[in-house]
Every structure is written in structure tokens, then in C-alpha cells.
CSV table of C-alpha atoms and ligand atoms in Angstrom, one decimal:
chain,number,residue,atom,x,y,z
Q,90,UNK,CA,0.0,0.0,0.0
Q,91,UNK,CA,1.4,3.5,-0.8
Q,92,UNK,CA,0.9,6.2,1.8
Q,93,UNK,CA,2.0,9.6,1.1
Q,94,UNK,CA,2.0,10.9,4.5
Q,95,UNK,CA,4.8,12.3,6.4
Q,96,UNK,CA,6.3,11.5,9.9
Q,97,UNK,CA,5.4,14.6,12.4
Q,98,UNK,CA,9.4,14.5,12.1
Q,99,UNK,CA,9.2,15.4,8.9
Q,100,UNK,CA,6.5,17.5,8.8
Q,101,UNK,CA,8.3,19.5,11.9
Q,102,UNK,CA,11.9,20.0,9.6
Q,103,UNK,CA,9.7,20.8,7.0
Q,104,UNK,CA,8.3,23.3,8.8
Q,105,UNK,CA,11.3,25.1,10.2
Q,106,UNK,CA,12.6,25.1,6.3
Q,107,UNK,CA,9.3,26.6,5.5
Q,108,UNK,CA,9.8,29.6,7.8
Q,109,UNK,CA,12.9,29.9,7.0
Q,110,UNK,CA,12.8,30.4,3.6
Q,111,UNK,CA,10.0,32.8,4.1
Q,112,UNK,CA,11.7,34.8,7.4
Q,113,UNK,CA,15.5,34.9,5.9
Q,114,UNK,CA,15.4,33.5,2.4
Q,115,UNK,CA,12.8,35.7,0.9
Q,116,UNK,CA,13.0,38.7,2.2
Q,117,UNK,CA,16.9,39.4,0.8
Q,118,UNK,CA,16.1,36.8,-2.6
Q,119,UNK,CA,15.4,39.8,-5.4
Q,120,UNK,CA,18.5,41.7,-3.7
Q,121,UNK,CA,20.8,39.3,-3.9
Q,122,UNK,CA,19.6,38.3,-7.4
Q,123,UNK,CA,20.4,42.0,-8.7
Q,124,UNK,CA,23.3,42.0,-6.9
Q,125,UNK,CA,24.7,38.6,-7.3
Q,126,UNK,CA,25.7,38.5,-3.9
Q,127,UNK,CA,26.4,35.6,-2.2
Q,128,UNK,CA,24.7,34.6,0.8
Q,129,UNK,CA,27.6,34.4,3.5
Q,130,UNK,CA,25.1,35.3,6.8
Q,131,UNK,CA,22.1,32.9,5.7
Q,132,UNK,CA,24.9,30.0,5.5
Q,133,UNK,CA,26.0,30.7,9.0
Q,134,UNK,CA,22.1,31.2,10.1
Q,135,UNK,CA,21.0,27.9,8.6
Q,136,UNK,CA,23.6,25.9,9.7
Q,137,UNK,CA,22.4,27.1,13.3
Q,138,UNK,CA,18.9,26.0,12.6
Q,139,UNK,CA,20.6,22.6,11.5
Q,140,UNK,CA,19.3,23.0,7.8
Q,141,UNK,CA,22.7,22.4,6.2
Q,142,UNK,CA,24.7,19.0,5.9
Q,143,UNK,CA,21.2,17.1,5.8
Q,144,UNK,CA,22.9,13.4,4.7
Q,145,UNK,CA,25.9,13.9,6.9
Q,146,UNK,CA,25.7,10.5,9.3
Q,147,UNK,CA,25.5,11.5,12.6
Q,148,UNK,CA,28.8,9.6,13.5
Q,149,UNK,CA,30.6,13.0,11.9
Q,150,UNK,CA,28.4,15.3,13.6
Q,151,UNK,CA,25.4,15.7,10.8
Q,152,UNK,CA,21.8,15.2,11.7
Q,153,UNK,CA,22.1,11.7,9.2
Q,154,UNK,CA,18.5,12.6,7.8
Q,155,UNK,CA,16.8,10.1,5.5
Q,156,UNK,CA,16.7,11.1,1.9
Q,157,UNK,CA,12.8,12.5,1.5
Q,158,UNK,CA,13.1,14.8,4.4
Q,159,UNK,CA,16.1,16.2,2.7
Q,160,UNK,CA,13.5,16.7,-0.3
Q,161,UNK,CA,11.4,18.3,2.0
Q,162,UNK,CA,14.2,20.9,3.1
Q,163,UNK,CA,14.9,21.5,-0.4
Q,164,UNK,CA,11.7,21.8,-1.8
Q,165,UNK,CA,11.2,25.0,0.8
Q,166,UNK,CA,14.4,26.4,0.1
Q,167,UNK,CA,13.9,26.4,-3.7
Q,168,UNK,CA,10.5,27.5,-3.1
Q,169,UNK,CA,12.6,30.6,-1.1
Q,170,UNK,CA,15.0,31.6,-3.6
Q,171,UNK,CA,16.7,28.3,-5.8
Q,172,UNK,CA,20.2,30.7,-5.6
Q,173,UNK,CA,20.4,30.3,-1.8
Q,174,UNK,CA,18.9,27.0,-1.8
Q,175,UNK,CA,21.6,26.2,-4.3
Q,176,UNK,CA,24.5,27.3,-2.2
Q,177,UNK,CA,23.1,25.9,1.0
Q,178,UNK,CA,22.6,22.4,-0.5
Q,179,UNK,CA,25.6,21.9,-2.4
Q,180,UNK,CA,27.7,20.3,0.8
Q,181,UNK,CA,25.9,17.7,0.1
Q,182,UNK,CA,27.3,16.9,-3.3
Q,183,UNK,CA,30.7,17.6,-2.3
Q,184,UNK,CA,30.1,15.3,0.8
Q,185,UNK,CA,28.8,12.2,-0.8
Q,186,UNK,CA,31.6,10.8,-2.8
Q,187,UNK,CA,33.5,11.1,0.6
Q,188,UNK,CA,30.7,9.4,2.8
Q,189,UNK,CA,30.8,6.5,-0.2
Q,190,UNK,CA,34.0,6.1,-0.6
Q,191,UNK,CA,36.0,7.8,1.9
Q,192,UNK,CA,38.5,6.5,4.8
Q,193,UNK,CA,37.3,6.5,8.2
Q,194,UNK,CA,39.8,8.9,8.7
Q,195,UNK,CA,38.5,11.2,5.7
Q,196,UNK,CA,35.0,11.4,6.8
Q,197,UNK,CA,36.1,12.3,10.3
Q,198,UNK,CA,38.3,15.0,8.7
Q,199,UNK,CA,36.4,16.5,6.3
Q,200,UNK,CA,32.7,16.0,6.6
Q,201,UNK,CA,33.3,16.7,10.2
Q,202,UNK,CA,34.7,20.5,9.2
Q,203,UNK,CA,31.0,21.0,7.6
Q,204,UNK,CA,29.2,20.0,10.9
Q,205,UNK,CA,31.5,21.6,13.4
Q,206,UNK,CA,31.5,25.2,11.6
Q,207,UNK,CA,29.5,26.4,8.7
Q,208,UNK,CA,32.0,25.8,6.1
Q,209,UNK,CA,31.4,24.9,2.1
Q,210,UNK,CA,32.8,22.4,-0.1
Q,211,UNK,CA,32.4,21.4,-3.6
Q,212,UNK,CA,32.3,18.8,-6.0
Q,213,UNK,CA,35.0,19.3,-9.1
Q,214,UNK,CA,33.6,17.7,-11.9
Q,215,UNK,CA,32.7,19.8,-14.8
Q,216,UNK,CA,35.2,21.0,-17.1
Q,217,UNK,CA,35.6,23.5,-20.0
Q,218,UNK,CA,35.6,20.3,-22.8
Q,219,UNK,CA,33.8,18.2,-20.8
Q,220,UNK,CA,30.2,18.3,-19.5
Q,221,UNK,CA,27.7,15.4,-20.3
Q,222,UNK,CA,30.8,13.4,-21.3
Q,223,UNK,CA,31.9,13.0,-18.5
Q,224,UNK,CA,34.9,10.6,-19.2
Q,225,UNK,CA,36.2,12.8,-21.5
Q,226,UNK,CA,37.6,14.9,-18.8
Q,227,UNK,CA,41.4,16.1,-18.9
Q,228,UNK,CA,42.6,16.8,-15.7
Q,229,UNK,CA,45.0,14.4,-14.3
Q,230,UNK,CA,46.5,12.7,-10.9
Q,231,UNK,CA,49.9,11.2,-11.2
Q,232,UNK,CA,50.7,8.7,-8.3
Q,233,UNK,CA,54.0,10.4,-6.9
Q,234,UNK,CA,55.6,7.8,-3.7
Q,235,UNK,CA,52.7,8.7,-1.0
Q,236,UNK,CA,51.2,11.6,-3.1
Q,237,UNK,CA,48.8,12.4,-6.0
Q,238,UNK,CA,49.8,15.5,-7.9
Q,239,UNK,CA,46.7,17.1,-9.7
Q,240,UNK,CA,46.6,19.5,-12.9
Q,241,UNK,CA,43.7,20.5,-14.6
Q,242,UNK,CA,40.7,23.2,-15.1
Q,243,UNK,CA,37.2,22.4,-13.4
Q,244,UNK,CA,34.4,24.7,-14.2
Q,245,UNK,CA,30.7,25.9,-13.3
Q,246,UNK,CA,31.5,24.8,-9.8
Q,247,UNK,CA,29.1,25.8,-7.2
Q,248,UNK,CA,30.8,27.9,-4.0
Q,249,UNK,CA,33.9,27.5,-5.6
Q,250,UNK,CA,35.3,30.6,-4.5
Q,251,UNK,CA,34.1,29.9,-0.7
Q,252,UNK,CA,34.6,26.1,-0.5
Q,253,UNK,CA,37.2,24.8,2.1
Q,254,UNK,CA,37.7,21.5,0.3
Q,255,UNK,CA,36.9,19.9,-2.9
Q,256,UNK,CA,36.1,16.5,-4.1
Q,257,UNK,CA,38.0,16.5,-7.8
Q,258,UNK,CA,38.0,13.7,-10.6
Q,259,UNK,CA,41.0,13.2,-12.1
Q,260,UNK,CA,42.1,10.7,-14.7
Q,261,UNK,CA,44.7,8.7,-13.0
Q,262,UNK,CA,44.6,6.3,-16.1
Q,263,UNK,CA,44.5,8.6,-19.7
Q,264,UNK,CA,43.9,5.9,-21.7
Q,265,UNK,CA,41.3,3.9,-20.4
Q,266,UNK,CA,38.2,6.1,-20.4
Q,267,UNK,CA,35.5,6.0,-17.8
Q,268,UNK,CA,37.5,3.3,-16.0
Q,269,UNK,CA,40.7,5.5,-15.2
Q,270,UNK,CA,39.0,8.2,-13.3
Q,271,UNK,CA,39.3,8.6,-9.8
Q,272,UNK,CA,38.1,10.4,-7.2
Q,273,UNK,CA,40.0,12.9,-4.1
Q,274,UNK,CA,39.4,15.1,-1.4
Q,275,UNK,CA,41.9,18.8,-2.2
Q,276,UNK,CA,41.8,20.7,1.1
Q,277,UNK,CA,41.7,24.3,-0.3
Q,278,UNK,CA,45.1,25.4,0.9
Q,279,UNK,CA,46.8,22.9,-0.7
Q,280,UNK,CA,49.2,25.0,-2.8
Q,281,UNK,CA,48.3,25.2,-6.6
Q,282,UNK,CA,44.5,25.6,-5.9
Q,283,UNK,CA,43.0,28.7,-7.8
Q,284,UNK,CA,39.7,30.3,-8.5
Q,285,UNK,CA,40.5,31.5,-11.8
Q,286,UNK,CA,37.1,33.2,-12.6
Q,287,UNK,CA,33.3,33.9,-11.2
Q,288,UNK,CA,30.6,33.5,-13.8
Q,289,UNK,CA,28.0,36.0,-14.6
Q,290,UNK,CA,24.9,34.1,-14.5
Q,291,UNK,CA,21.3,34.2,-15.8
Q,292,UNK,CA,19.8,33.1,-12.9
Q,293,UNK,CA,20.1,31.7,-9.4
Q,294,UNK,CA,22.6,35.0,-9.2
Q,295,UNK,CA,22.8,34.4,-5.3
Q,296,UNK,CA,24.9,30.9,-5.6
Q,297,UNK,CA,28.6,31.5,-6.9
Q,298,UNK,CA,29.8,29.3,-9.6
Q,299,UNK,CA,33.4,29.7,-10.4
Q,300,UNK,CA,36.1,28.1,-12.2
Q,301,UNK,CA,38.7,26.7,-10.3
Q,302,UNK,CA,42.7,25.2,-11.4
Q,303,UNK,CA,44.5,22.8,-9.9
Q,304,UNK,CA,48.0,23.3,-11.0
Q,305,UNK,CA,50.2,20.7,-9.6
Q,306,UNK,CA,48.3,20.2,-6.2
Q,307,UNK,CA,49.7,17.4,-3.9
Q,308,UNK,CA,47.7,15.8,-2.0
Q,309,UNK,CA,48.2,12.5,0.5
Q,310,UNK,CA,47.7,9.3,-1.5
Q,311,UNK,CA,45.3,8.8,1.7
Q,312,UNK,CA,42.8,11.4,-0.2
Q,313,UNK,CA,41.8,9.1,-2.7
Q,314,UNK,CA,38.0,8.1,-2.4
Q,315,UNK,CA,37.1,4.4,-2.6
Q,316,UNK,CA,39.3,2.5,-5.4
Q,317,UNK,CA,41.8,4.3,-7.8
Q,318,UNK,CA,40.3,4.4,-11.6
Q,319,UNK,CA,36.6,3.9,-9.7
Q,320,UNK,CA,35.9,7.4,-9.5
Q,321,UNK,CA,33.4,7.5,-12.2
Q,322,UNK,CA,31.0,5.1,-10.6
Q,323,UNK,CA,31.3,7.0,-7.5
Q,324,UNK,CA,30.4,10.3,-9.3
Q,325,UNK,CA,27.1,8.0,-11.1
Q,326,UNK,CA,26.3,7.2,-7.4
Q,327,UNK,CA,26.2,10.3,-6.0
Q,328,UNK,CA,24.5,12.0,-8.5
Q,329,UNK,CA,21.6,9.1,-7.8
Q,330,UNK,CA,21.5,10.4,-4.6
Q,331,UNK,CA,21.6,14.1,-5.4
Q,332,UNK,CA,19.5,14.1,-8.1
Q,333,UNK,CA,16.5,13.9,-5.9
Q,334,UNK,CA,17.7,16.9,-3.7
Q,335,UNK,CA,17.6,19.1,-7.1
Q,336,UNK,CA,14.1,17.7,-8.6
Q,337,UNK,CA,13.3,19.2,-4.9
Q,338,UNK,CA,14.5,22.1,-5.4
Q,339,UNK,CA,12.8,22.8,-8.7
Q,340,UNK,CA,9.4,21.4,-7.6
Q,341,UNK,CA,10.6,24.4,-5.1
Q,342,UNK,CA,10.5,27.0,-7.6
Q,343,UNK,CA,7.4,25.5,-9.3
Q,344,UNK,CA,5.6,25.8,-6.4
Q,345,UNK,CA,6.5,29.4,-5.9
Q,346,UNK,CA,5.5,29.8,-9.4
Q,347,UNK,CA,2.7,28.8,-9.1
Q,348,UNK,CA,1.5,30.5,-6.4
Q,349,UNK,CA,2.4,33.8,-7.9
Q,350,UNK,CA,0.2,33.0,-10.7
Q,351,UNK,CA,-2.5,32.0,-8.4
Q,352,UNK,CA,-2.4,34.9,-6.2
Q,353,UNK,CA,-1.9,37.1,-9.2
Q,354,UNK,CA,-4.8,36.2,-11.3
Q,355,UNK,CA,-7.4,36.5,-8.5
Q,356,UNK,CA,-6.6,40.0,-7.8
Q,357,UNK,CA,-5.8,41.4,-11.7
Q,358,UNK,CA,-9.1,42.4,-13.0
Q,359,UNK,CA,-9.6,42.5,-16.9
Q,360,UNK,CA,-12.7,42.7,-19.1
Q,361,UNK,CA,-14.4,43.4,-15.6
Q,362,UNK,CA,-13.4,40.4,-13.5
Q,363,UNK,CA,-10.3,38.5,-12.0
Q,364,UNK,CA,-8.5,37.4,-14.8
Q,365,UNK,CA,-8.6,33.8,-12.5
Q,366,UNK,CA,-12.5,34.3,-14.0
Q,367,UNK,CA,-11.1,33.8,-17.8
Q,368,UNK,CA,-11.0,29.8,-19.2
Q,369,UNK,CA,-7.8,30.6,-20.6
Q,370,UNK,CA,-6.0,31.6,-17.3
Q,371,UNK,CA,-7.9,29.3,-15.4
Q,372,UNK,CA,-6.5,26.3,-17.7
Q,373,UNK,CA,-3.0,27.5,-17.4
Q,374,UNK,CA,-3.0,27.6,-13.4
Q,375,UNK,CA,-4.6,24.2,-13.4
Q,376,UNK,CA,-1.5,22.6,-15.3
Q,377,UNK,CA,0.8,24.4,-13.6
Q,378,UNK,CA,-0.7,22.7,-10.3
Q,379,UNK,CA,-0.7,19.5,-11.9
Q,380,UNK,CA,2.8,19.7,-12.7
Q,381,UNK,CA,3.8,20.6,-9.5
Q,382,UNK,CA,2.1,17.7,-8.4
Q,383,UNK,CA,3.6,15.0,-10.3
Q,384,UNK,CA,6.5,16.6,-10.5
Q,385,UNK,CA,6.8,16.2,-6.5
Q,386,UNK,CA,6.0,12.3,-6.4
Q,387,UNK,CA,8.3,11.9,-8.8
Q,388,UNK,CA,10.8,13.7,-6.9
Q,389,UNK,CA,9.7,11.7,-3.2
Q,390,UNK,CA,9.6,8.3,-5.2
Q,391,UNK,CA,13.2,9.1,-6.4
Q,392,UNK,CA,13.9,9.9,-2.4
Q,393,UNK,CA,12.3,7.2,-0.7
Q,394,UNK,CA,13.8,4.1,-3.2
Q,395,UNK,CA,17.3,5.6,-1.6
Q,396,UNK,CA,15.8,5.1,1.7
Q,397,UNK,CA,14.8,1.5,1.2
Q,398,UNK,CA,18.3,0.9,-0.1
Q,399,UNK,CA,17.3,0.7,-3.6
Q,400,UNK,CA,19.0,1.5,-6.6
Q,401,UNK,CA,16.9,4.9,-7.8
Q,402,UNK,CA,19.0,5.3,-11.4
Q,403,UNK,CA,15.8,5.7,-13.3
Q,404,UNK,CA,13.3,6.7,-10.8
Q,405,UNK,CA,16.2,10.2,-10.2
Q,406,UNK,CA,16.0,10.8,-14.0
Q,407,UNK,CA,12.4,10.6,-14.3
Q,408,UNK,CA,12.0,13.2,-11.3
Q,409,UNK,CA,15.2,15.4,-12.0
Q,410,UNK,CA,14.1,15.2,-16.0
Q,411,UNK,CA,10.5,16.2,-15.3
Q,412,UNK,CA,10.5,18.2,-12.1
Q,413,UNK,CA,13.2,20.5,-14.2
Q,414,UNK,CA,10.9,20.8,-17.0
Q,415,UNK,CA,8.3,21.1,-15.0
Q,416,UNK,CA,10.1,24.7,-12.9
Q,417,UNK,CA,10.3,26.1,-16.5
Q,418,UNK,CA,7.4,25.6,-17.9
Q,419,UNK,CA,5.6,26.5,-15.0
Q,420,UNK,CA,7.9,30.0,-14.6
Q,421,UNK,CA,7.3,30.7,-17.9
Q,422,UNK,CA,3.4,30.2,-17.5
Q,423,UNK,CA,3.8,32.4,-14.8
Q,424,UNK,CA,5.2,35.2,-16.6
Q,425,UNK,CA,2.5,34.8,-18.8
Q,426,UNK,CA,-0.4,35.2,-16.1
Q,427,UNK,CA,1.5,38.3,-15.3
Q,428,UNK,CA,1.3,39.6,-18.7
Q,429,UNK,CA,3.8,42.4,-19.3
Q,430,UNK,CA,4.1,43.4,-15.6
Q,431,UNK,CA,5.6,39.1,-15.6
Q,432,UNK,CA,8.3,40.9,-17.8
Q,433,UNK,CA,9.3,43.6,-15.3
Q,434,UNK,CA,12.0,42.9,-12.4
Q,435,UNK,CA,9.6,44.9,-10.1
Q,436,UNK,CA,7.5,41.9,-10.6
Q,437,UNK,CA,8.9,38.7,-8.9
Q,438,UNK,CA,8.5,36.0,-11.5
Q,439,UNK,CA,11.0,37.1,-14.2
Q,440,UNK,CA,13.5,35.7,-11.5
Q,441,UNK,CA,11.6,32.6,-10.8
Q,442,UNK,CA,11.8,31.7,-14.7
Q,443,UNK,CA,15.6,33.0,-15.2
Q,444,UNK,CA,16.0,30.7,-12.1
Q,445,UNK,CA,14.5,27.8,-13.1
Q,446,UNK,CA,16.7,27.3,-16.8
Q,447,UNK,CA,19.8,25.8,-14.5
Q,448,UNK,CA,17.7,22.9,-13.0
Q,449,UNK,CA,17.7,21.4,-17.0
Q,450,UNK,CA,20.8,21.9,-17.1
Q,451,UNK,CA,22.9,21.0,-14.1
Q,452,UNK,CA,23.9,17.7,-12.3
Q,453,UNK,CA,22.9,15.7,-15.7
Q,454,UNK,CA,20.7,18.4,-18.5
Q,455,UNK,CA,17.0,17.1,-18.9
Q,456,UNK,CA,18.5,15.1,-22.5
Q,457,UNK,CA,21.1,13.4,-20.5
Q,458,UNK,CA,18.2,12.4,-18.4
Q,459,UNK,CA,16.4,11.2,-20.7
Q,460,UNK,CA,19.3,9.0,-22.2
Q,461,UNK,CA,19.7,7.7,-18.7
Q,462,UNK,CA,16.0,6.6,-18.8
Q,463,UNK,CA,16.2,5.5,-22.4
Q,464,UNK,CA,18.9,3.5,-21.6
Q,465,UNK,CA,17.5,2.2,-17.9
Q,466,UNK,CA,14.2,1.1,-20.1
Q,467,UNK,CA,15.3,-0.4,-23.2
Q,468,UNK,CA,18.5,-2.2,-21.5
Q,469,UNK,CA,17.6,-2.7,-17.9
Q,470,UNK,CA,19.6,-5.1,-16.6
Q,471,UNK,CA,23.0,-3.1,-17.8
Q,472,UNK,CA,24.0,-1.9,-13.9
Q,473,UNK,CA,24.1,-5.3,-12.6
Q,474,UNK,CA,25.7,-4.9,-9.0
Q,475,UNK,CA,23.8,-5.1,-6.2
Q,476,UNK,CA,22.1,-1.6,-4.9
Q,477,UNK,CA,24.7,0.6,-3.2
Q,478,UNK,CA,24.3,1.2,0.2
Q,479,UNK,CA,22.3,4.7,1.1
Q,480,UNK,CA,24.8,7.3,2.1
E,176,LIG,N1,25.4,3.8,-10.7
E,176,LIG,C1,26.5,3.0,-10.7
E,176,LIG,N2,27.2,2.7,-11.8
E,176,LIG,C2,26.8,3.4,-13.0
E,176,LIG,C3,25.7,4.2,-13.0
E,176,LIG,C4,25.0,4.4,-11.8
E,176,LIG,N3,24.0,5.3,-11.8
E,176,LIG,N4,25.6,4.7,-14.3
E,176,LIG,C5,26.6,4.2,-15.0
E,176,LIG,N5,27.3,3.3,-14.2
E,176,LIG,C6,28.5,2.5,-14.6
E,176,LIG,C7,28.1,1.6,-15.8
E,176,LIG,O1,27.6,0.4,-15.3
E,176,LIG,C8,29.4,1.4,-16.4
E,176,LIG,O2,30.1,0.4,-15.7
E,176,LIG,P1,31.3,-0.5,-16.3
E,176,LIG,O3,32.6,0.2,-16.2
E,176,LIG,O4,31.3,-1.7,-15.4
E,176,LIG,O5,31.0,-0.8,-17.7
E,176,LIG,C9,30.1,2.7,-16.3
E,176,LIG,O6,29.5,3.4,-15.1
E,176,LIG,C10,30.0,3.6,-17.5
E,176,LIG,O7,28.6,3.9,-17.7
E,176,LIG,P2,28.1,4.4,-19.2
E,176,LIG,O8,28.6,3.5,-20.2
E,176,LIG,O9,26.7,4.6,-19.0
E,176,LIG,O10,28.9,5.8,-19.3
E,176,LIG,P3,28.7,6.9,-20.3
E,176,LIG,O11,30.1,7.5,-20.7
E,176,LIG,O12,27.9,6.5,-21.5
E,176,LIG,O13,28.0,8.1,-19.5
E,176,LIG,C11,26.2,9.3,-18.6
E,176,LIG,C12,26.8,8.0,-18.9
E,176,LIG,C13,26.0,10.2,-19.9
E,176,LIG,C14,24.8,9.0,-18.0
E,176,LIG,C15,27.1,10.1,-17.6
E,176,LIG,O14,28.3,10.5,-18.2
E,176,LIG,C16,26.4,11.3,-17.0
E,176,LIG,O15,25.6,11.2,-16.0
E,176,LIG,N6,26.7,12.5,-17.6
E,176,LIG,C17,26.2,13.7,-17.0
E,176,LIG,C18,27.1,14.2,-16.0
E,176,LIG,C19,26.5,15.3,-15.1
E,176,LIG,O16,25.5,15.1,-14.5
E,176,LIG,N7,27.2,16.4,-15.0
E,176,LIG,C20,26.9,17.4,-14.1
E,176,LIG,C21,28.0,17.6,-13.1
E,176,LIG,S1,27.5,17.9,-11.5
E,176,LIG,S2,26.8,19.7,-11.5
């Protein structure tokens, strides 16, 4: 039997993300948008409030929260401002290679300097001539005695320029594709590390995204994560486990959407009544729920497989494909029930639709997703280990 309710747990944390994305989120969103600021004193206020660090097992001092109540907490953020949301949730990507694969001594190290002060880290693997192809990537780690020396060029990397410690896929074996990549944790002031640039974004202005260079960083041989040259199954698996977090976060901004919309067209008055009157307007805001709606189950079927230690390959593309598509055609809807004043930045759904274009494209675009599905349904017995652990 499926039951959709939530533990008063859950509906508690959800709760405290709710008010504060509406208390501290909201009321600095539009600023930070137009300023592209980034949002140093809501970090430090929700890592207080214990809304950071969500998967971090409670062993290294996280609250080790099951995966659909960190949906939850991103849903509300997203539905805040995605921006913020984006640069309090992206610890989590950083840390789950390292809870995966990582020594005890790792975890204790580094996940442990997220939950003792709010700190940032991020996950390096984007670069300039590799995106979706992921094992195309050029930068390298060269086994030196008891080090790894790293040179390369990451880019689009979220809190680059405030992270304390990267996770960073190198090829440690150039000619044998996806199976010579491997994964390490680079402490940030390990020499070599740069932040070369900031990007000037469309949307979610608030989160910085930078491009960072390793030249010749050493690191311990100790920082590799799980097996050397099995770094690209640990990046598959933590996107699985991250991709639900960000089909969240966009069911986030659809929401808001929404709601604008809704709110909107009961008060605008045309041809002599609330335009929420017209068939036209009324059709739009009924998709735009329904969306919303789907787009969520997807997103809490995604969650909850990774809670009952299932693989979720397909079930995160489905949600993270159509929960993205979803935030944008919803925000765009939403400009549209706002008519020209929708095109104005006095308005506040411009930056809801501007917003919403990352979530089909990062952490795997919506046609990646759909290749991982195309693939998941036409050949689905191609992953054939067991179901990973949940992290
Ligand atoms: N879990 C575990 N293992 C997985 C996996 C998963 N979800 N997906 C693939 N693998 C394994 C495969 O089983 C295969 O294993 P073998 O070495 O035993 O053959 C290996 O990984 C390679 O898989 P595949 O052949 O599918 O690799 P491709 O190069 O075709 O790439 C895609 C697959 C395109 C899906 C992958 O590169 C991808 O996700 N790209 C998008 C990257 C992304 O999201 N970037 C955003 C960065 S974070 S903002």
C-alpha cells in the first residue's frame, strides 16, 4: 500500500525550512539576485537552525537525515529563492563521494569540518571540454611515492570561490576512459589551488559558480576516495543520490511559481473580473498545479527508493528530467499570467523563470536524463551490481 503521509518528524523540519525560507530566504532573494551577492550570513544562520549538511551521518556530527526529508528541506528552500537554496545544498554533493568512498579517517576529517562550523565544499567535476561526457575529462593525478599531484581546469563549480575542500575527478589512467578516473578530497590550501574566474549568471545569481585550477596540487595518497580508476562510478552514485535533492529544489520553484500566478490572477481584474475568471487563465493555473504535483511524487519516489536501499537510477532521472521541465514551464506560465508586468523585475516572477533554466541543465541536463532513462528502459539489466548502500 502506498501512503504519502509524512512523519510529524518530517513535517516538523519541514516546517522550520518553510519559515525559513520565508523569514530569511525571501525577504533578501530579489536583492541578492540583482546583486549577485552571495549569501555568506544565511549559511551561518542555517547551519544554526541545523538546515545544512542534511545526509551527513551522525557519526561525523550531521543530523544523518533520511533522503525524503532532505527533499522536504529543499523543496522549501527552492521554493525561497533556488540561488540560496543552491549554495546551502551543495555540501551535500561535495560530501557524498567522501561518505561512499571515503577512509574513516577522511569522513572524520572533512565531513566533520561541515558540521562543526559552517564551512562549504564542492564537487569538481565539470570542465571547459567536458560536461555530459563525463569521461572525456582532462585533468589528471599522477601517483607520486605517497602523493597524487593534480593539474587540470574544473568549471561551473558551485561555492567555488568559498569552499574549504573539494572532491575532484582526475584521470589517474589517460587511456582507459571511464575506468581510469578517480576520485580525491583537495583541502583548499593545498598550494596550486585557484579560483581563476566567477561566472555572470542568468539566474540563481545568489549561488557563486566559479572556475577553479589545480596546477600541480599534492595531496596524501590517503585522499583518494574508494578504489583508484573507480571514480566514475562514485560520481554515477552520488548524483543518484543528489539528483532527488535538485528535482526538490525545482518542484521548489514551481511551487512558488505557481503560487504567484495564483495569487496574481485573482486579484488582476480585466474585461471586468479577475482574470482567474477567464477559461484561458484558469487552464493554465490548473496545469501548472498539476505539474507541481507530479513533479513532487516523482521527486519523493526518487527519495524514498534511496531510503529502502534501492538503486533509484531511473526513478532520479524521471524526477530530476521532469521536475526540471516542470520549474520552467511552470515560470514561464507564470510570466505569462503576469502579462507584461511578468516581464518587469519589479515583478517577482521574471526571476523565478531565469532561475528555473539551471535545473535542466545541471547535475545531468534534462536530455542526458532522458538517455539515462532511455537506456534504464530499453537495456535494464545493464547496472548489474547489487544496490549501493544509502549514504
Ligand atoms: N550507478 C553505478 N554505476 C553506474 C551508473 C550508476 N547510476 N551509471 C553508469 N554506471 C556505470 C556503468 O555500469 C558502467 O560500468 P562498467 O565500467 O562496469 O561498464 C560505467 O558506469 C560507465 O557507464 P556508461 O557506459 O553509461 O557511461 P557513459 O560514458 O555513457 O556516460 C552518462 C553515462 C552520460 C549518463 C554520464 O556520463 C552522465 O551522467 N553525464 C552527466 C554528468 C553530469 O550530470 N554532470 C553534471 C555535473 S555535477 S553539476
Amino acid at each position: 500500500m502506498v501512503d504519502f503521509s509524512l512523519t510529524d518528524e518530517q513535517k516538523d523540519i519541514r516546517e522550520l525550512a518553510h519559515d525559513f525560507a520565508e523569514k530569511e530566504i525571501r525577504p533578501v532573494a530579489w536583492e541578492l539576485d540583482r546583486d549577485s551577492g552571495f549569501p555568506h550570513h544565511i549559511v551561518q544562520k542555517a547551519w544554526e537552525v541545523g538546515l545544512m549538511n542534511s545526509h551527513i551521518p551522525e557519526a561525523y556530527g550531521g543530523p544523518g537525515l533520511d533522503y525524503l526529508t532532505g527533499c522536504l528541506i529543499e523543496e522549501e528552500l527552492g521554493w525561497g529563492c533556488s540561488g540560496i537554496g543552491t549554495s546551502l545544498m551543495c555540501n551535500g554533493l561535495a560530501a557524498a563521494p567522501v561518505t561512499l568512498g571515503g577512509s574513516e579517517e577522511l569522513k572524520r576529517q572533512y565531513l566533520g569540518m561541515l558540521t562543526e562550523e559552517p564551512r562549504l565544499a564542492s564537487f569538481c567535476l565539470t570542465e571547459p571540454d567536458a560536461g555530459s561526457d563525463v569521461s572525456s575529462m582532462r585533468t589528471t593525478a599522477v601517483r607520486r611515492g605517497d602523493k597524487y599531484v593534480i593539474s587540470g581546469t574544473k568549471c561551473f563549480i558551485t561555492n567555488g570561490s568559498h569552499a574549504s575542500w573539494y572532491t575532484v575527478y582526475a584521470k589517474t589512467d589517460k587511456e582507459a576512459g571511464h575506468r581510469g578516473i578517480s576520485a580525491f578530497v583537495v583541502p583548499r590550501d593545498a598550494g596550486g589551488v585557484v579560483v581563476d574566474k566567477k561566472e555572470d549568471k542568468l539566474g540563481q545569481r545568489a549561488s557563486d559558480t566559479a572556475m577553479i585550477s589545480f596546477n600541480d596540487v599534492e595531496v596524501p595518497a590517503a585522499n583518494l576516495l574508494g578504489e583508484e580508476n573507480k571514480g566514475f562510478k562514485l560520481a554515477m552514485m552520488t548524483l543518484d543520490r543528489t539528483r532527488p535533492g535538485v528535482s526538490a529544489m525545482a518542484v521548489g520553484i514551481a511551487q512558488a511559481g505557481f503560487e504567484f500566478a495564483r495569487d496574481y490572477a485573482k486579484e488582476r481584474v480585466q474585461f471586468g473580473v479577475p482574470i482567474a475568471m477567464h477559461q484561458a487563465i484558469q487552464f493554465m493555473i490548473a496545469d501548472m498545479a498539476t505539474k507541481v504535483e507530479a513533479a513532487r511524487l516523482l521527486t519523493w519516489k526518487s527519495a524514498v527508493l534511496l531510503d529502502q536501499g534501492k538503486r533509484n537510477t531511473l526513478a532520479s532521472s524521471h524526477a530530476k528530467r521532469f521536475a526540471a521541465d516542470a520549474a520552467m514551464e511552470v515560470t514561464v506560465d507564470a510570466v505569462q499570467v503576469y502579462g507584461g508586468y511578468g516581464f518587469i523585475k519589479e515583478y517577482p516572477v521574471e526571476k523565478l523563470m531565469r532561475d528555473a533554466k539551471i535545473m535542466q541543465l545541471y547535475e545531468g541536463t534534462s536530455q542526458i536524463q532522458r538517455l539515462v532513462i532511455a537506456r534504464e528502459v530499453l537495456m535494464p539489466r545493464r547496472v548489474e551490481e547489487p544496490a549501493p548502500a544509502a549514504a
